[in-house]
Amino acid sequence: MSIVTVQLGQCGNQIGFEVFDALFSDSHCPQKFCSKRENEAYQASCKERFFSEEEDGVPVARAVLVDMEPKVINQTLSKAAHSGRWKYGQHSHLCQKQGSGNNWAYGYSVHGPRHEESIMNLIQKEVEKCDSLSGFFIVMSMAGGTGSGLGAFLTQNLQDQYSNSLKMNQIIWPYGTGEVIVQNYNSILTLSHLYRSSDALLVHENDAVHKICAKLMNIKQISFRDINQVLAHQLGSVFQPTYSGEGSFHYRRNPLDLMEDLVPHPEFKMLGVRNIPQMSENSLAYSTFTWAGLLKHLRQMLISNAKMEEGIDWQVRPPLSGLPTLGKMPLSKELHFNTSIANLVILRGKDVHSADLGAFKDPALYTSWLEPVTAFNVWKTQRAFSKYEKSAALVSNSQSLVKPLDMIVGKAWNMFASKAYLHQYTKFGIEEEDFLDGFALLEQVIASYSNL
């Protein structure tokens, strides 16, 4: 089954390129841990999902690129073409001369209706190239204008026109310190609209990825490309093929199945990804990993809400696990346990069938209204991912985004209460009522997650 990727705005197009590049590189990586036949099946499965064949033998990404300024799309198209390994379709993009000026309302109310027909036609052409459509993967930021405003508008359209296909929005959470004065407004409007029309929101926080670049990859001068490559690695580790079941050597047809496991209720749609190991090439040469060690760290990252393996708080324990807390904790440091609704662990590499996942089936990790047997899933393949002999990814629907969401809602509300910058939105038809609806919906999401 195939996925059509929609890349929106500067952020969406730059990340989209790195994702396709990572998928292609990984599927053509030399392999020591699986048979030649298995590797060929993996490559074929990756290709069916993300690429269609062209006459000249160069795979073409199943993607539509949209931006309201030409610069980034032109760079992205030429980078892919010059790689000589894969490319974007000749007529798969739409760009204009005038951006959205970081104004969500402009992207949503002006660019959306104006270009709706052209963009939906491009998407339809990509859909028609698929033998079987699994769904849409929409890559966008939530703080700017085009990705967020136009992204929310298009996701609604996709919901109307392809209501039976799954839609996953991969959204980039802005830096807490902020690049754009109205980023909190844009974020509130994006999230509240996507909550109504998307099946799942896969969230990456810029601050967390920045830390991974600095602390795990040892990058001194961090660029957006570095950040996007870490994101692409994480997304690739989720979307590349895995076996369809325990003991099976057939590859799963639909990677978007993960949403059916992870989003059991429409009130809970926010997913996060954690990966282990993540390190620079230099460090990798001196490292060895066991499944027991990787999974012990990954579980603690989950329950203590750590985004990477460095600096995990080992004091956090599941409630009722019967173990005493180590020492006295300072009162200022709240010992907060991150409760999950559902988790999916994806294991790739050597001896994968020997990995013991019992610790992820502990009922104490989950909300009381779901049994671990329903709430926890595992996907595996012996084929290693990228340069790692063994690697694990965890996609989780948990309380981990409550705090950042609460902060964004709080900051946006403070601005809204003093009516700061509202005229920039009202002049394009986004009224105070629309903001109030957004606040109400997100307050409800925060309350639902907090009460798990």
Short mmCIF file of C-alpha atoms in Angstrom, two decimals:
data_model
loop_
_atom_site.label_atom_id
_atom_site.label_comp_id
_atom_site.label_asym_id
_atom_site.label_seq_id
_atom_site.Cartn_x
_atom_site.Cartn_y
_atom_site.Cartn_z
CA MET A 1 0.00 0.00 0.00
CA SER A 2 1.21 3.50 -0.78
CA ILE A 3 1.37 6.74 1.17
CA VAL A 4 1.04 10.14 -0.50
CA THR A 5 3.16 12.75 1.29
CA VAL A 6 2.08 16.39 1.20
CA GLN A 7 4.95 18.81 1.99
CA LEU A 8 3.76 22.25 3.05
CA GLY A 9 5.68 25.49 3.53
CA GLN A 10 9.41 25.94 4.04
CA CYS A 11 9.60 23.59 7.02
CA GLY A 12 7.46 20.84 5.45
CA ASN A 13 9.42 20.84 2.19
CA GLN A 14 12.84 20.78 3.83
CA ILE A 15 11.87 17.95 6.18
CA GLY A 16 10.05 16.06 3.41
CA PHE A 17 13.21 16.04 1.30
CA GLU A 18 15.32 14.65 4.19
CA VAL A 19 12.68 11.97 4.92
CA PHE A 20 12.65 10.66 1.33
CA ASP A 21 16.45 10.81 1.25
CA ALA A 22 16.71 8.85 4.52
CA LEU A 23 14.18 6.23 3.31
CA PHE A 24 16.02 5.78 0.02
CA SER A 25 19.49 5.62 1.66
CA ASP A 26 18.35 3.10 4.22
CA SER A 27 16.66 0.81 1.72
CA HIS A 28 19.88 0.74 -0.34
CA CYS A 29 22.19 0.23 2.66
CA PRO A 30 24.37 -2.95 2.56
CA GLN A 31 22.99 -5.53 5.01
CA LYS A 32 24.71 -8.12 7.20
CA PHE A 33 21.81 -9.32 9.34
CA CYS A 34 19.23 -10.55 6.85
CA SER A 35 19.22 -12.70 3.73
CA LYS A 36 19.47 -11.26 0.22
CA ARG A 37 15.87 -12.33 -0.47
CA GLU A 38 14.62 -10.61 2.66
CA ASN A 39 16.53 -7.43 1.80
CA GLU A 40 14.98 -7.39 -1.69
CA ALA A 41 11.49 -7.76 -0.16
CA TYR A 42 12.28 -4.85 2.20
CA GLN A 43 13.40 -2.66 -0.70
CA ALA A 44 10.32 -3.52 -2.73
CA SER A 45 8.05 -2.75 0.22
CA CYS A 46 9.74 0.61 0.88
CA LYS A 47 9.47 1.48 -2.79
CA GLU A 48 5.77 0.62 -3.01
CA ARG A 49 5.06 2.82 0.00
CA PHE A 50 7.00 5.94 -0.91
CA PHE A 51 8.21 5.87 -4.54
CA SER A 52 6.76 5.20 -7.98
CA GLU A 53 8.91 4.07 -10.92
CA GLU A 54 9.77 6.41 -13.80
CA GLU A 55 10.74 5.37 -17.34
CA ASP A 56 14.41 6.28 -16.88
CA GLY A 57 14.71 4.02 -13.85
CA VAL A 58 14.97 6.79 -11.23
CA PRO A 59 12.36 6.34 -8.46
CA VAL A 60 9.96 9.26 -8.05
CA ALA A 61 8.74 10.29 -4.60
CA ARG A 62 4.99 9.95 -4.07
CA ALA A 63 4.74 13.55 -2.92
CA VAL A 64 3.07 16.89 -3.57
CA LEU A 65 5.09 20.02 -2.70
CA VAL A 66 3.31 23.26 -1.85
CA ASP A 67 4.73 26.62 -0.79
CA MET A 68 3.67 30.18 -1.39
CA GLU A 69 7.25 31.27 -2.16
CA PRO A 70 9.36 29.62 -4.89
CA LYS A 71 12.81 29.55 -3.27
CA VAL A 72 12.56 26.47 -1.03
CA ILE A 73 10.64 24.34 -3.54
CA ASN A 74 13.17 25.12 -6.28
CA GLN A 75 16.03 24.17 -3.94
CA THR A 76 14.25 20.98 -2.87
CA LEU A 77 13.46 19.84 -6.43
CA SER A 78 17.01 20.45 -7.62
CA LYS A 79 18.62 18.77 -4.56
CA ALA A 80 16.57 15.63 -5.19
CA ALA A 81 17.29 15.64 -8.95
CA HIS A 82 21.03 16.22 -8.41
CA SER A 83 21.26 13.32 -5.96
CA GLY A 84 20.83 11.07 -9.02
CA ARG A 85 19.21 8.46 -6.76
CA TRP A 86 15.58 9.60 -6.63
CA LYS A 87 13.61 12.68 -7.61
CA TYR A 88 10.27 14.46 -7.31
CA GLY A 89 7.69 14.29 -10.13
CA GLN A 90 7.98 16.96 -12.79
CA HIS A 91 4.46 18.32 -12.20
CA SER A 92 4.03 17.56 -8.51
CA HIS A 93 4.45 21.03 -7.02
CA LEU A 94 2.69 24.34 -6.65
CA CYS A 95 4.46 27.52 -5.64
CA GLN A 96 3.54 31.19 -5.78
CA LYS A 97 5.38 34.48 -5.54
CA GLN A 98 3.90 35.76 -2.27
CA GLY A 99 4.19 33.99 1.10
CA SER A 100 1.80 34.10 4.06
CA GLY A 101 3.94 36.39 6.22
CA ASN A 102 3.67 34.04 9.25
CA ASN A 103 -0.04 34.81 9.35
CA TRP A 104 -2.16 31.68 9.85
CA ALA A 105 -5.31 33.50 8.74
CA TYR A 106 -3.71 34.44 5.41
CA GLY A 107 -2.66 30.85 4.71
CA TYR A 108 -6.06 29.49 5.73
CA SER A 109 -8.49 32.09 4.38
CA VAL A 110 -6.66 33.51 1.34
CA HIS A 111 -4.16 30.97 -0.05
CA GLY A 112 -6.35 27.98 0.88
CA PRO A 113 -9.49 28.83 -1.13
CA ARG A 114 -7.45 30.47 -3.91
CA HIS A 115 -5.30 27.40 -4.65
CA GLU A 116 -7.60 24.65 -3.39
CA GLU A 117 -8.50 23.27 -6.81
CA SER A 118 -4.92 23.22 -8.16
CA ILE A 119 -3.52 21.53 -5.05
CA MET A 120 -6.32 18.95 -4.80
CA ASN A 121 -5.77 18.11 -8.50
CA LEU A 122 -2.07 17.51 -7.85
CA ILE A 123 -2.95 15.26 -4.92
CA GLN A 124 -5.52 13.36 -6.98
CA LYS A 125 -2.91 12.67 -9.69
CA GLU A 126 -0.58 11.17 -7.06
CA VAL A 127 -3.43 9.11 -5.61
CA GLU A 128 -4.24 7.73 -9.07
CA LYS A 129 -0.67 6.44 -9.40
CA CYS A 130 -1.13 4.22 -6.30
CA ASP A 131 -2.37 0.65 -6.76
CA SER A 132 -3.76 0.88 -3.27
CA LEU A 133 -3.81 4.06 -1.14
CA SER A 134 -2.97 3.67 2.54
CA GLY A 135 -3.41 7.35 3.35
CA PHE A 136 -1.76 10.75 3.56
CA PHE A 137 1.27 11.95 5.46
CA ILE A 138 1.15 15.74 5.77
CA VAL A 139 4.39 17.47 6.83
CA MET A 140 4.09 21.02 8.19
CA SER A 141 5.10 23.40 10.94
CA MET A 142 2.46 24.89 13.21
CA ALA A 143 4.01 28.27 13.97
CA GLY A 144 4.25 29.95 10.56
CA GLY A 145 1.65 30.92 7.97
CA THR A 146 1.71 28.66 4.91
CA GLY A 147 2.48 25.28 6.50
CA SER A 148 0.12 25.87 9.39
CA GLY A 149 -2.77 27.84 7.86
CA LEU A 150 -2.80 26.23 4.43
CA GLY A 151 -1.97 22.88 6.09
CA ALA A 152 -5.06 23.07 8.30
CA PHE A 153 -7.20 24.05 5.28
CA LEU A 154 -5.91 21.18 3.11
CA THR A 155 -6.23 18.58 5.86
CA GLN A 156 -9.92 19.53 6.13
CA ASN A 157 -10.27 19.11 2.35
CA LEU A 158 -8.58 15.71 2.44
CA GLN A 159 -10.95 14.68 5.21
CA ASP A 160 -13.92 15.72 3.04
CA GLN A 161 -12.69 14.12 -0.19
CA TYR A 162 -10.87 11.02 1.13
CA SER A 163 -12.81 10.32 4.31
CA ASN A 164 -11.91 6.59 4.25
CA SER A 165 -8.14 7.16 3.97
CA LEU A 166 -6.01 7.73 7.04
CA LYS A 167 -4.45 11.16 7.53
CA MET A 168 -1.42 11.68 9.73
CA ASN A 169 -0.06 15.20 10.22
CA GLN A 170 3.56 15.47 11.20
CA ILE A 171 3.84 18.83 12.94
CA ILE A 172 6.87 20.74 14.12
CA TRP A 173 6.37 22.33 17.52
CA PRO A 174 8.08 25.74 17.64
CA TYR A 175 11.02 26.62 19.89
CA GLY A 176 9.81 27.76 23.32
CA THR A 177 11.82 30.97 23.00
CA GLY A 178 10.06 31.59 19.70
CA GLU A 179 10.99 32.65 16.23
CA VAL A 180 7.69 34.42 15.43
CA ILE A 181 5.82 36.83 17.70
CA VAL A 182 2.42 35.31 16.81
CA GLN A 183 3.58 31.67 16.85
CA ASN A 184 1.33 30.81 19.81
CA TYR A 185 -1.76 32.11 17.99
CA ASN A 186 -0.79 30.17 14.86
CA SER A 187 -0.19 27.04 16.96
CA ILE A 188 -3.58 27.24 18.71
CA LEU A 189 -5.42 27.65 15.42
CA THR A 190 -3.44 24.85 13.73
CA LEU A 191 -3.87 22.32 16.53
CA SER A 192 -7.57 22.99 17.09
CA HIS A 193 -8.35 22.66 13.37
CA LEU A 194 -6.24 19.52 12.93
CA TYR A 195 -7.88 17.94 15.96
CA ARG A 196 -11.15 18.08 14.04
CA SER A 197 -9.91 16.74 10.69
CA SER A 198 -6.77 14.60 11.17
CA ASP A 199 -6.56 11.02 12.45
CA ALA A 200 -3.30 11.53 14.32
CA LEU A 201 -0.80 14.30 15.03
CA LEU A 202 2.80 13.14 15.16
CA VAL A 203 4.57 15.91 17.05
CA HIS A 204 8.26 16.81 17.07
CA GLU A 205 9.44 19.57 19.38
CA ASN A 206 12.23 21.73 17.98
CA ASP A 207 13.76 22.15 21.45
CA ALA A 208 14.01 18.39 22.00
CA VAL A 209 15.53 17.70 18.57
CA HIS A 210 17.99 20.56 19.08
CA LYS A 211 19.17 18.88 22.30
CA ILE A 212 19.64 15.56 20.49
CA CYS A 213 21.85 17.32 17.91
CA ALA A 214 23.93 18.98 20.62
CA LYS A 215 24.23 16.20 23.20
CA LEU A 216 24.01 12.94 21.24
CA MET A 217 25.27 13.89 17.78
CA ASN A 218 27.93 16.29 19.16
CA ILE A 219 27.17 18.96 16.55
CA LYS A 220 28.66 22.32 17.51
CA GLN A 221 26.94 24.73 15.09
CA ILE A 222 23.44 23.31 14.71
CA SER A 223 21.65 24.11 11.44
CA PHE A 224 18.05 23.40 10.40
CA ARG A 225 19.45 20.70 8.11
CA ASP A 226 20.97 18.90 11.14
CA ILE A 227 17.63 19.08 12.93
CA ASN A 228 15.76 17.87 9.85
CA GLN A 229 18.11 14.91 9.45
CA VAL A 230 17.43 13.79 13.03
CA LEU A 231 13.69 14.12 12.35
CA ALA A 232 14.04 12.16 9.10
CA HIS A 233 15.93 9.41 10.91
CA GLN A 234 13.17 9.15 13.52
CA LEU A 235 10.41 9.10 10.90
CA GLY A 236 12.26 6.57 8.75
CA SER A 237 12.68 4.26 11.73
CA VAL A 238 8.88 4.30 12.12
CA PHE A 239 7.79 4.10 8.48
CA GLN A 240 10.23 1.60 6.97
CA PRO A 241 8.82 -1.94 6.53
CA THR A 242 8.42 -4.40 9.42
CA TYR A 243 7.10 -7.96 9.60
CA SER A 244 3.34 -8.30 9.66
CA GLY A 245 3.27 -10.52 12.76
CA GLU A 246 5.27 -12.56 15.29
CA GLY A 247 7.13 -15.32 13.46
CA SER A 248 6.12 -13.93 10.05
CA PHE A 249 8.65 -12.94 7.40
CA HIS A 250 6.15 -11.09 5.22
CA TYR A 251 6.26 -7.31 5.34
CA ARG A 252 3.32 -5.39 6.72
CA ARG A 253 1.38 -3.71 3.93
CA ASN A 254 0.21 -0.56 5.67
CA PRO A 255 2.50 1.47 7.97
CA LEU A 256 -0.35 3.83 8.86
CA ASP A 257 -1.90 0.87 10.73
CA LEU A 258 -0.03 2.28 13.71
CA MET A 259 -2.74 4.93 14.12
CA GLU A 260 -5.41 2.30 14.60
CA ASP A 261 -3.40 0.85 17.49
CA LEU A 262 -2.32 4.17 18.98
CA VAL A 263 -5.44 6.35 18.71
CA PRO A 264 -8.23 4.41 20.43
CA HIS A 265 -10.37 7.52 21.04
CA PRO A 266 -10.71 10.79 19.04
CA GLU A 267 -9.97 12.87 22.15
CA PHE A 268 -6.41 11.49 22.22
CA LYS A 269 -4.58 12.08 18.94
CA MET A 270 -1.13 13.37 19.91
CA LEU A 271 1.76 11.01 19.28
CA GLY A 272 5.46 11.38 20.04
CA VAL A 273 8.51 9.41 18.82
CA ARG A 274 11.59 8.36 20.78
CA ASN A 275 14.60 6.58 19.30
CA ILE A 276 17.50 4.68 20.73
CA PRO A 277 20.42 4.65 20.00
CA GLN A 278 21.12 8.01 18.36
CA MET A 279 24.74 9.01 18.01
CA SER A 280 27.41 10.35 15.68
CA GLU A 281 29.31 8.02 13.32
CA ASN A 282 32.48 8.50 15.40
CA SER A 283 30.87 7.31 18.65
CA LEU A 284 29.13 4.39 16.94
CA ALA A 285 32.42 2.70 16.10
CA TYR A 286 33.11 2.25 19.86
CA SER A 287 29.63 1.20 20.95
CA THR A 288 27.90 -2.13 21.42
CA PHE A 289 24.25 -2.62 22.32
CA THR A 290 22.10 -5.34 23.80
CA TRP A 291 18.31 -5.51 23.40
CA ALA A 292 17.92 -5.68 27.19
CA GLY A 293 19.94 -2.46 27.66
CA LEU A 294 18.23 -0.57 24.84
CA LEU A 295 14.74 -1.52 26.02
CA LYS A 296 15.49 -0.71 29.67
CA HIS A 297 16.52 2.80 28.62
CA LEU A 298 13.61 3.21 26.22
CA ARG A 299 11.08 2.26 28.89
CA GLN A 300 12.58 4.74 31.36
CA MET A 301 12.58 7.44 28.67
CA LEU A 302 8.87 6.80 28.27
CA ILE A 303 7.84 6.84 31.92
CA SER A 304 10.04 9.80 32.89
CA ASN A 305 9.14 11.69 29.70
CA ALA A 306 12.75 12.01 28.50
CA LYS A 307 13.23 12.68 24.79
CA MET A 308 16.70 11.11 24.63
CA GLU A 309 18.78 8.58 26.55
CA GLU A 310 21.11 11.17 28.07
CA GLY A 311 19.88 12.66 31.33
CA ILE A 312 17.07 10.17 32.00
CA ASP A 313 15.55 10.50 35.47
CA TRP A 314 15.88 6.98 36.90
CA GLN A 315 14.00 8.00 40.08
CA VAL A 316 10.63 7.95 38.29
CA ARG A 317 8.81 4.67 38.84
CA PRO A 318 5.39 3.45 37.79
CA PRO A 319 2.80 3.94 40.56
CA LEU A 320 2.11 0.81 42.63
CA SER A 321 5.18 -0.96 41.36
CA GLY A 322 5.93 -1.74 45.00
CA LEU A 323 9.45 -0.32 44.90
CA PRO A 324 10.50 2.41 47.32
CA THR A 325 11.67 5.69 45.76
CA LEU A 326 15.42 6.12 46.03
CA GLY A 327 16.33 8.64 48.73
CA LYS A 328 14.45 11.85 49.49
CA MET A 329 13.45 13.89 46.48
CA PRO A 330 13.69 17.69 46.69
CA LEU A 331 10.16 19.10 46.82
CA SER A 332 10.82 21.50 43.98
CA LYS A 333 11.44 18.58 41.62
CA GLU A 334 8.07 17.06 40.98
CA LEU A 335 8.37 13.34 40.44
CA HIS A 336 5.99 13.06 37.53
CA PHE A 337 5.13 9.75 35.95
CA ASN A 338 4.15 9.88 32.26
CA THR A 339 1.02 7.73 31.84
CA SER A 340 0.41 6.18 28.41
CA ILE A 341 -2.76 5.41 26.51
CA ALA A 342 -0.98 3.25 23.95
CA ASN A 343 2.56 2.41 22.84
CA LEU A 344 4.10 0.86 19.76
CA VAL A 345 7.71 -0.37 19.91
CA ILE A 346 9.48 -0.96 16.58
CA LEU A 347 12.63 -3.09 16.74
CA ARG A 348 15.10 -3.46 13.88
CA GLY A 349 18.30 -5.47 13.67
CA LYS A 350 20.30 -8.45 14.79
CA ASP A 351 18.68 -11.15 16.98
CA VAL A 352 15.46 -9.12 17.09
CA HIS A 353 13.39 -12.17 18.02
CA SER A 354 15.32 -12.56 21.27
CA ALA A 355 14.23 -9.13 22.59
CA ASP A 356 12.04 -9.35 25.72
CA LEU A 357 9.31 -6.69 25.82
CA GLY A 358 7.59 -7.83 29.02
CA ALA A 359 8.41 -4.54 30.81
CA PHE A 360 6.24 -2.60 28.32
CA LYS A 361 3.23 -4.78 29.14
CA ASP A 362 3.08 -3.62 32.78
CA PRO A 363 -0.52 -2.40 33.42
CA ALA A 364 0.93 0.37 35.66
CA LEU A 365 2.21 2.13 32.52
CA TYR A 366 -1.26 2.56 31.05
CA THR A 367 -4.54 4.26 31.73
CA SER A 368 -7.02 2.07 33.61
CA TRP A 369 -9.54 1.91 30.76
CA LEU A 370 -7.30 -0.04 28.35
CA GLU A 371 -5.77 -3.47 28.91
CA PRO A 372 -2.02 -3.70 28.10
CA VAL A 373 -2.86 -6.39 25.56
CA THR A 374 -4.76 -3.72 23.57
CA ALA A 375 -2.58 -0.75 24.50
CA PHE A 376 0.80 -2.24 23.57
CA ASN A 377 2.03 -3.45 20.19
CA VAL A 378 5.41 -4.41 18.79
CA TRP A 379 6.66 -4.48 15.20
CA LYS A 380 9.95 -6.18 14.29
CA THR A 381 12.34 -6.91 11.45
CA GLN A 382 15.80 -8.48 11.38
CA ARG A 383 16.82 -5.93 8.79
CA ALA A 384 18.86 -3.23 10.51
CA PHE A 385 17.98 0.43 10.03
CA SER A 386 20.53 2.92 8.72
CA LYS A 387 23.93 2.44 10.38
CA TYR A 388 22.72 0.76 13.61
CA GLU A 389 23.16 -2.97 14.21
CA LYS A 390 20.24 -2.82 16.66
CA SER A 391 17.77 0.05 17.05
CA ALA A 392 14.39 0.70 18.66
CA ALA A 393 11.74 3.35 18.06
CA LEU A 394 8.84 4.03 20.37
CA VAL A 395 5.71 5.78 19.11
CA SER A 396 3.59 6.66 22.11
CA ASN A 397 0.29 8.31 22.87
CA SER A 398 0.93 9.61 26.37
CA GLN A 399 0.80 12.67 28.62
CA SER A 400 4.17 13.91 27.34
CA LEU A 401 2.74 16.89 25.43
CA VAL A 402 0.47 18.20 28.21
CA LYS A 403 3.06 20.64 29.55
CA PRO A 404 4.17 22.16 26.22
CA LEU A 405 0.53 22.39 25.08
CA ASP A 406 -0.50 24.06 28.31
CA MET A 407 2.34 26.59 27.91
CA ILE A 408 1.36 27.50 24.35
CA VAL A 409 -2.32 27.86 25.31
CA GLY A 410 -1.33 30.03 28.30
CA LYS A 411 0.90 32.35 26.27
CA ALA A 412 -1.67 32.68 23.48
CA TRP A 413 -4.43 33.42 26.02
CA ASN A 414 -2.37 36.22 27.62
CA MET A 415 -1.95 37.86 24.22
CA PHE A 416 -5.58 37.28 23.31
CA ALA A 417 -6.82 38.81 26.58
CA SER A 418 -5.09 42.07 25.67
CA LYS A 419 -6.24 41.73 22.02
CA ALA A 420 -2.60 41.92 20.83
CA TYR A 421 -2.18 41.42 17.06
CA LEU A 422 -5.78 40.23 16.64
CA HIS A 423 -6.43 42.72 13.84
CA GLN A 424 -3.96 40.76 11.66
CA TYR A 425 -6.32 37.80 11.84
CA THR A 426 -9.71 39.51 11.80
CA LYS A 427 -8.89 41.33 8.56
CA PHE A 428 -8.69 37.89 6.88
CA GLY A 429 -11.91 36.60 8.39
CA ILE A 430 -10.65 34.77 11.50
CA GLU A 431 -12.84 36.18 14.29
CA GLU A 432 -12.48 36.17 18.07
CA GLU A 433 -15.06 33.35 18.12
CA ASP A 434 -12.64 31.15 16.15
CA PHE A 435 -9.94 31.76 18.75
CA LEU A 436 -12.35 31.01 21.61
CA ASP A 437 -13.41 27.74 19.94
CA GLY A 438 -9.75 26.80 19.60
CA PHE A 439 -8.98 27.59 23.24
CA ALA A 440 -12.02 25.59 24.41
CA LEU A 441 -11.09 22.53 22.35
CA LEU A 442 -7.46 22.51 23.48
CA GLU A 443 -8.36 23.10 27.15
CA GLN A 444 -10.52 19.98 26.84
CA VAL A 445 -7.59 18.03 25.30
CA ILE A 446 -5.30 19.14 28.16
CA ALA A 447 -7.91 18.11 30.75
CA SER A 448 -8.46 14.71 29.11
CA TYR A 449 -4.74 13.89 29.00
CA SER A 450 -4.13 15.24 32.52
CA ASN A 451 -6.85 13.00 33.96
CA LEU A 452 -5.41 9.73 32.66
#
